[in-house]
Amino acid sequence: MSISPESDEIKYAKGLEGVIAAISGISFIDGDQGILVYRGFSIETLAKHSNYEEIVYLLLHGELPTRPELEELTNKLKEYRTCEALMPSIRSFPKDAHPMDVVRSAVSLMGIYCPDKFDFSKEIKMQKVLRVVAKLPSIVASYDRIRKGLEPIEPDNSLNHAENFLYMLNGEKPDELSAKIMDIMFILHADHGMNASTFSAMVTISTLSDVYSSLTAGIGTLKGPLHGGANERVLKMLREIKSVDNVKPWLDEALEERRKIMGFGHRVYRAYDPRAKILKKYAKQLGEQKQGDLLFEIGEKVEEYMLEKVGAKGIQPNVDFYSGIVLNHLGIATDVFTPIFAISRSAGWGSHILEYLESNRLFRPRAIYNGPYHQEYIEIENREGE
Ligand code: ACO
């Protein structure tokens, strides 16, 4: 039986707002207080004391690793960094492809080339997640170089995850500050509760599909401008605004036209996104080092005016607002911002799908049917327009 719009059988929540779809011990968000916690550790503590490899372990295993456990995970990630099987495809992709499309397609291809593709054991699933986490930086960096007419660079296993990514991207070892900031960028983006891309990955795994299909779904979902794709739009917006003086007239016009301001608003946060707070500090620091670069100043003015205009509605900067400014200062191309988000989030997606499989149940919501009933079937020759 279908559900009619009048039915009170099921409560309808547009965009699944407020719907509880799973029980998870991975990350917690208090949107009113602006708190984000991974496995009980605040994001501020982790950004200050931890590193991305440790976060991958923490998210996947539920506790901080001992030194040998961290070493084992780090060695696995290093072992999986190369992606020879994918390189002919990555080289053949059009040079004008969006890097997020490359990332999505490459992870999908990993499912074809994976030596253990038909092994669905728990242990191998974990390895598949680690393969994706390890290979994503190589995929992003290699494609970025290939499209610029440069040769991809082999990973350097003396470098950590963040350092190696910057090295493979730029062809030279990064300075300490850039490597630290990239590591923090990876820490901050690694997980965020039941967000759209995580849910997407979970829906796919709930059919007992495979890890690669599930992570490919997550990547496709992250790409959208209402989700991870907002960071590259923020930079485009700041460039379009051009000057501090133009902030108010530009925003007035955009808000008047009811356009969404990228990098603002969140389904869960009504308070300031704690990740944006951390990134703002680095955006400021890097902005001060680059004389004549107005991006941070324009950004800060946008924040100030947005809070004045719509802050009372709980519309505050989200993680994507300052991440673009930071990445731009690190010399990273705008369309590589969301792939960097995906590199990091792969650990969160992986953790959630493995956790969900522990007590899997197929996701299958319903819709309120508002189409017609009892239509009379008319043979094609008798339909109007024949
Ligand atoms: N700019 C202007 N107004 C906004 C914004 C914004 N960025 N975000 C929300 N609003 C307004 C809406 O116009 C709406 O106003 P109304 O009640 O007067 O109609 C109200 O706030 C509620 O907005 P919704 O879109 O219904 O909120 P929802 O929870 O569905 O959307 C979302 C959340 C998609 C993040 C939204 O705030 C948005 O589009 N932001 C811009 C894109 C963005 O930055 N996305 C990144 C999010 S963080 C992440 O995914 C990593």
Short mmCIF file of C-alpha atoms and ligand atoms in Angstrom, two decimals:
data_model
loop_
_atom_site.label_atom_id
_atom_site.label_comp_id
_atom_site.label_asym_id
_atom_site.label_seq_id
_atom_site.Cartn_x
_atom_site.Cartn_y
_atom_site.Cartn_z
CA MET A 1 0.00 0.00 0.00
CA SER A 2 1.30 3.47 -0.79
CA ILE A 3 1.38 6.27 1.73
CA SER A 4 -0.81 9.25 0.92
CA PRO A 5 0.18 12.83 1.84
CA GLU A 6 -2.65 12.82 4.41
CA SER A 7 -1.37 9.70 6.14
CA ASP A 8 -0.05 10.10 9.65
CA GLU A 9 1.54 6.67 9.42
CA ILE A 10 4.99 8.15 8.96
CA LYS A 11 6.41 11.52 10.01
CA TYR A 12 8.03 13.24 7.06
CA ALA A 13 11.36 15.04 7.63
CA LYS A 14 12.52 16.87 4.52
CA GLY A 15 16.21 16.21 3.96
CA LEU A 16 15.95 13.67 6.82
CA GLU A 17 16.44 16.56 9.25
CA GLY A 18 16.57 15.29 12.82
CA VAL A 19 16.12 11.66 11.76
CA ILE A 20 18.26 9.21 13.72
CA ALA A 21 19.50 6.64 11.23
CA ALA A 22 22.18 4.76 13.19
CA ILE A 23 23.96 4.35 16.49
CA SER A 24 27.63 5.25 16.30
CA GLY A 25 30.57 5.63 18.67
CA ILE A 26 32.82 7.43 16.20
CA SER A 27 32.21 11.17 16.42
CA PHE A 28 29.89 13.51 18.28
CA ILE A 29 28.75 17.03 17.42
CA ASP A 30 27.09 19.45 19.81
CA GLY A 31 25.77 21.97 17.32
CA ASP A 32 24.59 24.45 19.94
CA GLN A 33 27.89 24.57 21.78
CA GLY A 34 30.13 24.20 18.72
CA ILE A 35 31.75 21.01 19.96
CA LEU A 36 33.20 18.21 17.82
CA VAL A 37 34.63 15.06 19.37
CA TYR A 38 36.28 12.01 17.75
CA ARG A 39 35.98 8.95 19.98
CA GLY A 40 35.80 11.17 23.07
CA PHE A 41 38.68 13.51 22.17
CA SER A 42 37.90 17.13 21.36
CA ILE A 43 38.93 18.33 17.92
CA GLU A 44 41.00 21.11 19.53
CA THR A 45 43.02 18.55 21.52
CA LEU A 46 43.55 16.35 18.49
CA ALA A 47 44.57 19.28 16.28
CA LYS A 48 47.08 20.34 18.90
CA HIS A 49 48.59 17.00 19.89
CA SER A 50 47.81 14.34 17.31
CA ASN A 51 48.59 13.61 13.66
CA TYR A 52 46.53 12.24 10.78
CA GLU A 53 47.91 8.69 10.94
CA GLU A 54 46.95 8.50 14.62
CA ILE A 55 43.48 9.83 13.78
CA VAL A 56 43.02 7.11 11.15
CA TYR A 57 43.81 4.52 13.83
CA LEU A 58 41.60 6.23 16.41
CA LEU A 59 38.59 6.42 14.08
CA LEU A 60 38.96 2.87 12.80
CA HIS A 61 39.81 1.14 16.08
CA GLY A 62 38.14 3.32 18.70
CA GLU A 63 41.22 4.10 20.78
CA LEU A 64 44.58 5.80 20.47
CA PRO A 65 47.29 3.44 19.19
CA THR A 66 50.31 2.27 21.12
CA ARG A 67 53.64 3.01 19.42
CA PRO A 68 53.86 -0.45 17.72
CA GLU A 69 50.20 -0.22 16.61
CA LEU A 70 50.79 3.20 15.08
CA GLU A 71 53.95 1.98 13.40
CA GLU A 72 52.11 -0.98 11.90
CA LEU A 73 49.35 1.25 10.53
CA THR A 74 51.82 3.82 9.21
CA ASN A 75 53.82 1.11 7.45
CA LYS A 76 50.65 -0.29 5.86
CA LEU A 77 49.68 3.16 4.61
CA LYS A 78 53.16 3.61 3.13
CA GLU A 79 53.06 0.17 1.52
CA TYR A 80 49.75 1.03 -0.19
CA ARG A 81 50.74 4.52 -1.43
CA THR A 82 51.75 3.51 -4.93
CA CYS A 83 49.08 3.08 -7.57
CA GLU A 84 50.70 1.57 -10.67
CA ALA A 85 47.54 -0.23 -11.78
CA LEU A 86 45.60 3.04 -11.82
CA MET A 87 48.23 5.14 -13.58
CA PRO A 88 47.38 4.24 -17.22
CA SER A 89 43.77 5.28 -16.55
CA ILE A 90 44.74 8.44 -14.67
CA ARG A 91 47.06 9.37 -17.54
CA SER A 92 44.26 8.80 -20.03
CA PHE A 93 41.69 11.00 -18.25
CA PRO A 94 40.91 14.31 -20.02
CA LYS A 95 43.15 17.10 -18.75
CA ASP A 96 40.15 19.32 -18.07
CA ALA A 97 38.39 16.85 -15.75
CA HIS A 98 37.43 18.05 -12.31
CA PRO A 99 39.85 16.40 -9.84
CA MET A 100 36.86 15.23 -7.76
CA ASP A 101 35.62 13.27 -10.78
CA VAL A 102 39.10 11.79 -11.10
CA VAL A 103 39.12 10.82 -7.42
CA ARG A 104 35.66 9.24 -7.69
CA SER A 105 36.57 7.32 -10.85
CA ALA A 106 39.94 6.21 -9.49
CA VAL A 107 38.43 4.78 -6.30
CA SER A 108 35.85 3.00 -8.41
CA LEU A 109 38.69 1.56 -10.52
CA MET A 110 40.43 0.40 -7.36
CA GLY A 111 37.52 -2.00 -6.93
CA ILE A 112 38.43 -3.61 -10.26
CA TYR A 113 42.17 -3.85 -9.67
CA CYS A 114 42.11 -4.82 -5.98
CA PRO A 115 43.86 -8.20 -5.58
CA ASP A 116 41.36 -9.16 -2.84
CA LYS A 117 38.26 -7.91 -4.62
CA PHE A 118 36.29 -11.09 -3.99
CA ASP A 119 37.32 -11.40 -0.35
CA PHE A 120 34.63 -9.89 1.87
CA SER A 121 36.16 -10.84 5.22
CA LYS A 122 36.29 -8.25 7.99
CA GLU A 123 40.08 -8.12 7.93
CA ILE A 124 40.27 -7.54 4.19
CA LYS A 125 37.55 -4.88 4.37
CA MET A 126 39.76 -2.98 6.81
CA GLN A 127 42.69 -3.35 4.41
CA LYS A 128 40.58 -2.04 1.55
CA VAL A 129 39.73 1.06 3.58
CA LEU A 130 43.45 1.58 4.30
CA ARG A 131 44.25 1.15 0.62
CA VAL A 132 41.88 4.00 -0.24
CA VAL A 133 43.18 6.22 2.58
CA ALA A 134 46.76 5.57 1.42
CA LYS A 135 46.25 5.93 -2.30
CA LEU A 136 44.04 9.02 -2.41
CA PRO A 137 46.92 11.51 -1.92
CA SER A 138 48.89 9.77 -4.70
CA ILE A 139 45.86 9.85 -7.02
CA VAL A 140 45.16 13.55 -6.40
CA ALA A 141 48.80 14.61 -6.68
CA SER A 142 49.50 12.47 -9.77
CA TYR A 143 46.50 13.77 -11.69
CA ASP A 144 47.28 17.37 -10.76
CA ARG A 145 50.79 16.97 -12.19
CA ILE A 146 49.70 15.04 -15.28
CA ARG A 147 47.13 17.68 -16.23
CA LYS A 148 49.85 20.32 -15.96
CA GLY A 149 52.09 18.33 -18.31
CA LEU A 150 54.39 17.21 -15.48
CA GLU A 151 55.49 13.69 -14.59
CA PRO A 152 53.92 12.16 -11.45
CA ILE A 153 56.29 11.68 -8.55
CA GLU A 154 56.86 8.43 -6.67
CA PRO A 155 55.88 8.51 -2.99
CA ASP A 156 58.67 9.09 -0.49
CA ASN A 157 58.30 6.69 2.43
CA SER A 158 60.52 8.76 4.68
CA LEU A 159 57.67 11.30 4.77
CA ASN A 160 54.41 11.18 6.69
CA HIS A 161 50.97 11.27 5.03
CA ALA A 162 50.70 15.08 4.86
CA GLU A 163 54.33 15.71 3.92
CA ASN A 164 54.27 13.03 1.24
CA PHE A 165 51.09 14.46 -0.31
CA LEU A 166 52.63 17.93 -0.61
CA TYR A 167 55.86 16.40 -1.94
CA MET A 168 54.00 14.38 -4.60
CA LEU A 169 51.99 17.48 -5.54
CA ASN A 170 54.83 20.00 -5.75
CA GLY A 171 57.91 17.90 -6.42
CA GLU A 172 59.74 19.26 -3.40
CA LYS A 173 59.65 18.48 0.29
CA PRO A 174 57.38 20.91 2.13
CA ASP A 175 58.53 23.35 4.79
CA GLU A 176 57.59 22.52 8.36
CA LEU A 177 54.65 24.95 8.63
CA SER A 178 53.01 23.85 5.36
CA ALA A 179 53.32 20.18 6.35
CA LYS A 180 51.89 20.92 9.81
CA ILE A 181 48.94 22.84 8.36
CA MET A 182 48.17 20.07 5.86
CA ASP A 183 48.27 17.54 8.68
CA ILE A 184 45.83 19.67 10.69
CA MET A 185 43.64 20.04 7.61
CA PHE A 186 43.53 16.22 7.38
CA ILE A 187 42.77 15.89 11.12
CA LEU A 188 39.91 18.41 11.01
CA HIS A 189 38.18 16.87 7.99
CA ALA A 190 38.54 13.21 8.98
CA ASP A 191 35.05 12.68 10.37
CA HIS A 192 31.82 14.49 11.10
CA GLY A 193 29.00 12.27 12.27
CA MET A 194 26.15 11.32 9.97
CA ASN A 195 26.82 13.89 7.24
CA ALA A 196 25.51 13.44 3.68
CA SER A 197 28.57 11.69 2.22
CA THR A 198 28.96 9.35 5.20
CA PHE A 199 25.29 8.47 5.01
CA SER A 200 25.66 7.87 1.30
CA ALA A 201 28.59 5.50 1.88
CA MET A 202 26.58 3.74 4.59
CA VAL A 203 23.51 3.32 2.40
CA THR A 204 25.70 1.62 -0.19
CA ILE A 205 27.43 -0.70 2.28
CA SER A 206 24.08 -1.54 3.89
CA THR A 207 23.18 -3.49 0.73
CA LEU A 208 26.32 -5.58 1.41
CA SER A 209 27.96 -4.03 -1.61
CA ASP A 210 31.75 -3.56 -1.39
CA VAL A 211 34.06 -1.05 0.27
CA TYR A 212 35.10 0.63 -3.01
CA SER A 213 31.51 1.12 -4.18
CA SER A 214 30.63 2.55 -0.82
CA LEU A 215 33.54 5.01 -0.74
CA THR A 216 32.88 5.96 -4.36
CA ALA A 217 29.32 6.89 -3.34
CA GLY A 218 30.71 8.97 -0.48
CA ILE A 219 33.05 10.84 -2.82
CA GLY A 220 30.27 11.58 -5.31
CA THR A 221 28.16 12.99 -2.50
CA LEU A 222 30.96 15.07 -1.01
CA LYS A 223 31.49 16.77 -4.37
CA GLY A 224 28.28 18.83 -4.23
CA PRO A 225 28.45 22.55 -3.36
CA LEU A 226 26.08 22.13 -0.42
CA HIS A 227 28.62 19.73 1.12
CA GLY A 228 32.40 19.49 0.55
CA GLY A 229 32.27 21.31 -2.77
CA ALA A 230 31.57 24.55 -0.90
CA ASN A 231 35.27 25.19 -0.17
CA GLU A 232 36.22 25.84 -3.77
CA ARG A 233 33.14 28.06 -4.24
CA VAL A 234 34.17 30.13 -1.20
CA LEU A 235 37.42 31.04 -2.89
CA LYS A 236 35.65 31.89 -6.14
CA MET A 237 33.30 34.13 -4.15
CA LEU A 238 36.12 35.93 -2.33
CA ARG A 239 37.90 36.52 -5.64
CA GLU A 240 34.70 37.84 -7.17
CA ILE A 241 34.15 40.21 -4.23
CA LYS A 242 37.72 41.46 -4.87
CA SER A 243 37.93 44.17 -2.19
CA VAL A 244 36.98 44.72 1.43
CA ASP A 245 34.83 47.67 0.38
CA ASN A 246 32.81 45.48 -1.96
CA VAL A 247 31.87 42.97 0.77
CA LYS A 248 28.69 44.70 1.95
CA PRO A 249 27.21 45.56 -1.47
CA TRP A 250 28.06 42.07 -2.79
CA LEU A 251 26.48 40.30 0.16
CA ASP A 252 23.46 42.62 0.21
CA GLU A 253 22.74 41.74 -3.39
CA ALA A 254 23.35 38.00 -2.90
CA LEU A 255 21.14 37.81 0.20
CA GLU A 256 18.47 39.91 -1.50
CA GLU A 257 18.45 37.35 -4.32
CA ARG A 258 18.26 34.60 -1.63
CA ARG A 259 21.51 33.05 -2.82
CA LYS A 260 23.28 30.70 -0.43
CA ILE A 261 26.58 32.16 0.76
CA MET A 262 29.14 29.40 0.46
CA GLY A 263 30.98 28.43 3.63
CA PHE A 264 28.10 29.51 5.87
CA GLY A 265 25.35 27.56 7.55
CA HIS A 266 25.12 23.98 8.68
CA ARG A 267 22.42 21.43 9.34
CA VAL A 268 23.78 20.68 12.81
CA TYR A 269 25.78 23.70 13.99
CA ARG A 270 23.99 26.76 15.23
CA ALA A 271 27.20 27.85 16.96
CA TYR A 272 30.54 28.58 15.27
CA ASP A 273 31.97 25.43 13.67
CA PRO A 274 34.99 24.55 15.86
CA ARG A 275 36.95 23.45 12.81
CA ALA A 276 36.47 26.87 11.20
CA LYS A 277 37.78 28.49 14.38
CA ILE A 278 41.03 26.51 14.12
CA LEU A 279 41.41 27.14 10.40
CA LYS A 280 40.74 30.86 10.78
CA LYS A 281 43.84 31.14 12.95
CA TYR A 282 45.99 29.57 10.22
CA ALA A 283 44.32 31.59 7.46
CA LYS A 284 45.23 34.75 9.39
CA GLN A 285 48.81 33.62 10.03
CA LEU A 286 49.40 32.68 6.39
CA GLY A 287 47.64 35.85 5.15
CA GLU A 288 49.95 38.02 7.23
CA GLN A 289 52.96 36.33 5.64
CA LYS A 290 51.73 37.15 2.14
CA GLN A 291 51.81 40.88 1.72
CA GLY A 292 49.22 42.32 -0.62
CA ASP A 293 47.01 39.22 -0.39
CA LEU A 294 43.56 40.39 0.64
CA LEU A 295 41.77 37.05 0.78
CA PHE A 296 41.83 36.77 4.56
CA GLU A 297 40.79 40.39 5.07
CA ILE A 298 37.90 40.00 2.63
CA GLY A 299 36.96 36.71 4.31
CA GLU A 300 36.99 38.24 7.77
CA LYS A 301 34.78 41.09 6.56
CA VAL A 302 32.39 38.59 4.94
CA GLU A 303 32.19 36.75 8.25
CA GLU A 304 31.58 39.97 10.20
CA TYR A 305 28.81 41.15 7.89
CA MET A 306 27.18 37.72 7.59
CA LEU A 307 27.04 37.40 11.38
CA GLU A 308 25.49 40.86 11.57
CA LYS A 309 22.89 40.01 8.91
CA VAL A 310 22.03 36.34 9.56
CA GLY A 311 24.09 35.24 12.59
CA ALA A 312 21.00 35.38 14.81
CA LYS A 313 19.47 32.61 12.65
CA GLY A 314 22.45 30.41 13.58
CA ILE A 315 24.13 30.86 10.20
CA GLN A 316 27.83 30.94 11.00
CA PRO A 317 31.03 30.06 9.12
CA ASN A 318 31.48 26.32 8.57
CA VAL A 319 34.69 24.35 7.96
CA ASP A 320 34.67 25.20 4.27
CA PHE A 321 34.88 28.93 4.82
CA TYR A 322 38.49 29.28 5.96
CA SER A 323 39.86 26.02 4.54
CA GLY A 324 39.93 27.47 1.02
CA ILE A 325 41.94 30.50 2.15
CA VAL A 326 44.42 28.26 3.94
CA LEU A 327 44.81 25.88 0.99
CA ASN A 328 45.16 28.78 -1.43
CA HIS A 329 48.01 30.14 0.67
CA LEU A 330 49.67 26.72 0.45
CA GLY A 331 49.66 27.18 -3.35
CA ILE A 332 47.01 24.51 -4.00
CA ALA A 333 44.72 24.82 -7.02
CA THR A 334 41.12 25.70 -6.14
CA ASP A 335 39.66 22.55 -7.68
CA VAL A 336 41.95 20.38 -5.52
CA PHE A 337 40.37 21.68 -2.27
CA THR A 338 37.47 19.19 -2.23
CA PRO A 339 39.73 16.25 -3.18
CA ILE A 340 41.84 17.15 -0.11
CA PHE A 341 38.65 16.94 1.94
CA ALA A 342 38.02 13.49 0.39
CA ILE A 343 41.59 12.32 1.14
CA SER A 344 40.97 13.04 4.79
CA ARG A 345 37.32 11.96 5.05
CA SER A 346 38.09 8.52 3.57
CA ALA A 347 39.10 7.50 7.12
CA GLY A 348 35.74 8.64 8.51
CA TRP A 349 33.74 6.96 5.75
CA GLY A 350 35.71 3.76 6.25
CA SER A 351 35.18 3.80 10.00
CA HIS A 352 31.44 4.34 9.67
CA ILE A 353 30.87 1.61 7.11
CA LEU A 354 32.89 -0.93 9.08
CA GLU A 355 31.06 0.03 12.27
CA TYR A 356 27.68 -0.19 10.56
CA LEU A 357 28.43 -3.65 9.17
CA GLU A 358 28.83 -4.93 12.74
CA SER A 359 25.04 -4.87 13.01
CA ASN A 360 23.97 -4.15 9.46
CA ARG A 361 20.43 -3.44 8.39
CA LEU A 362 19.49 -2.34 4.88
CA PHE A 363 18.68 1.37 4.64
CA ARG A 364 15.33 1.65 2.98
CA PRO A 365 13.26 4.74 3.79
CA ARG A 366 9.93 5.49 2.19
CA ALA A 367 8.47 8.45 0.35
CA ILE A 368 5.07 10.05 0.51
CA TYR A 369 3.43 9.30 -2.80
CA ASN A 370 1.82 12.36 -4.36
CA GLY A 371 1.35 11.05 -7.89
CA PRO A 372 -1.98 10.03 -9.43
CA TYR A 373 -3.92 6.82 -8.63
CA HIS A 374 -6.18 4.76 -10.91
CA GLN A 375 -4.98 6.06 -14.29
CA GLU A 376 -6.67 4.61 -17.36
CA TYR A 377 -4.16 3.00 -19.74
CA ILE A 378 -4.58 4.38 -23.30
CA GLU A 379 -2.99 2.50 -26.18
CA ILE A 380 -0.18 4.50 -27.81
CA GLU A 381 -2.05 4.96 -31.10
CA ASN A 382 -4.91 6.59 -29.23
CA ARG A 383 -2.83 9.06 -27.23
CA GLU A 384 -3.07 12.76 -28.03
CA GLY A 385 -0.33 14.01 -30.33
CA GLU A 386 -0.21 10.75 -32.36
N1 ACO B 1 23.55 31.64 3.04
C1 ACO B 1 22.37 32.28 3.17
N2 ACO B 1 21.31 31.76 3.79
C2 ACO B 1 21.44 30.54 4.31
C3 ACO B 1 22.64 29.82 4.23
C4 ACO B 1 23.72 30.42 3.57
N3 ACO B 1 24.89 29.79 3.43
N4 ACO B 1 22.48 28.63 4.82
C5 ACO B 1 21.23 28.59 5.28
N5 ACO B 1 20.59 29.74 4.96
C6 ACO B 1 19.21 30.08 5.29
C7 ACO B 1 18.27 29.52 4.23
O1 ACO B 1 18.09 30.43 3.17
C8 ACO B 1 17.03 29.28 5.04
O2 ACO B 1 16.41 30.53 5.25
P1 ACO B 1 14.79 30.64 5.36
O3 ACO B 1 14.43 29.84 6.58
O4 ACO B 1 14.56 32.11 5.49
O5 ACO B 1 14.27 30.05 4.09
C9 ACO B 1 17.58 28.83 6.40
O6 ACO B 1 18.87 29.43 6.49
C10 ACO B 1 17.72 27.31 6.51
O7 ACO B 1 18.48 26.86 5.42
P2 ACO B 1 18.41 25.40 4.80
O8 ACO B 1 19.04 25.43 3.46
O9 ACO B 1 17.03 24.87 4.91
O10 ACO B 1 19.31 24.61 5.81
P3 ACO B 1 19.88 23.17 5.61
O11 ACO B 1 20.11 22.62 6.94
O12 ACO B 1 19.03 22.39 4.68
O13 ACO B 1 21.24 23.44 4.82
C11 ACO B 1 23.46 23.86 4.27
C12 ACO B 1 22.50 23.39 5.37
C13 ACO B 1 23.20 23.05 2.99
C14 ACO B 1 24.88 23.63 4.71
C15 ACO B 1 23.20 25.35 3.99
O14 ACO B 1 23.50 26.11 5.14
C16 ACO B 1 24.01 25.86 2.79
O15 ACO B 1 23.57 25.73 1.66
N6 ACO B 1 25.20 26.45 3.03
C17 ACO B 1 26.06 26.90 1.96
C18 ACO B 1 26.86 25.74 1.39
C19 ACO B 1 27.94 25.29 2.35
O16 ACO B 1 28.70 26.07 2.88
N7 ACO B 1 28.04 23.97 2.51
C20 ACO B 1 29.07 23.35 3.35
C21 ACO B 1 28.44 22.82 4.61
S1 ACO B 1 29.70 22.16 5.67
C22 ACO B 1 30.11 20.69 4.94
O17 ACO B 1 29.33 20.05 4.35
C23 ACO B 1 31.50 20.29 5.00
#
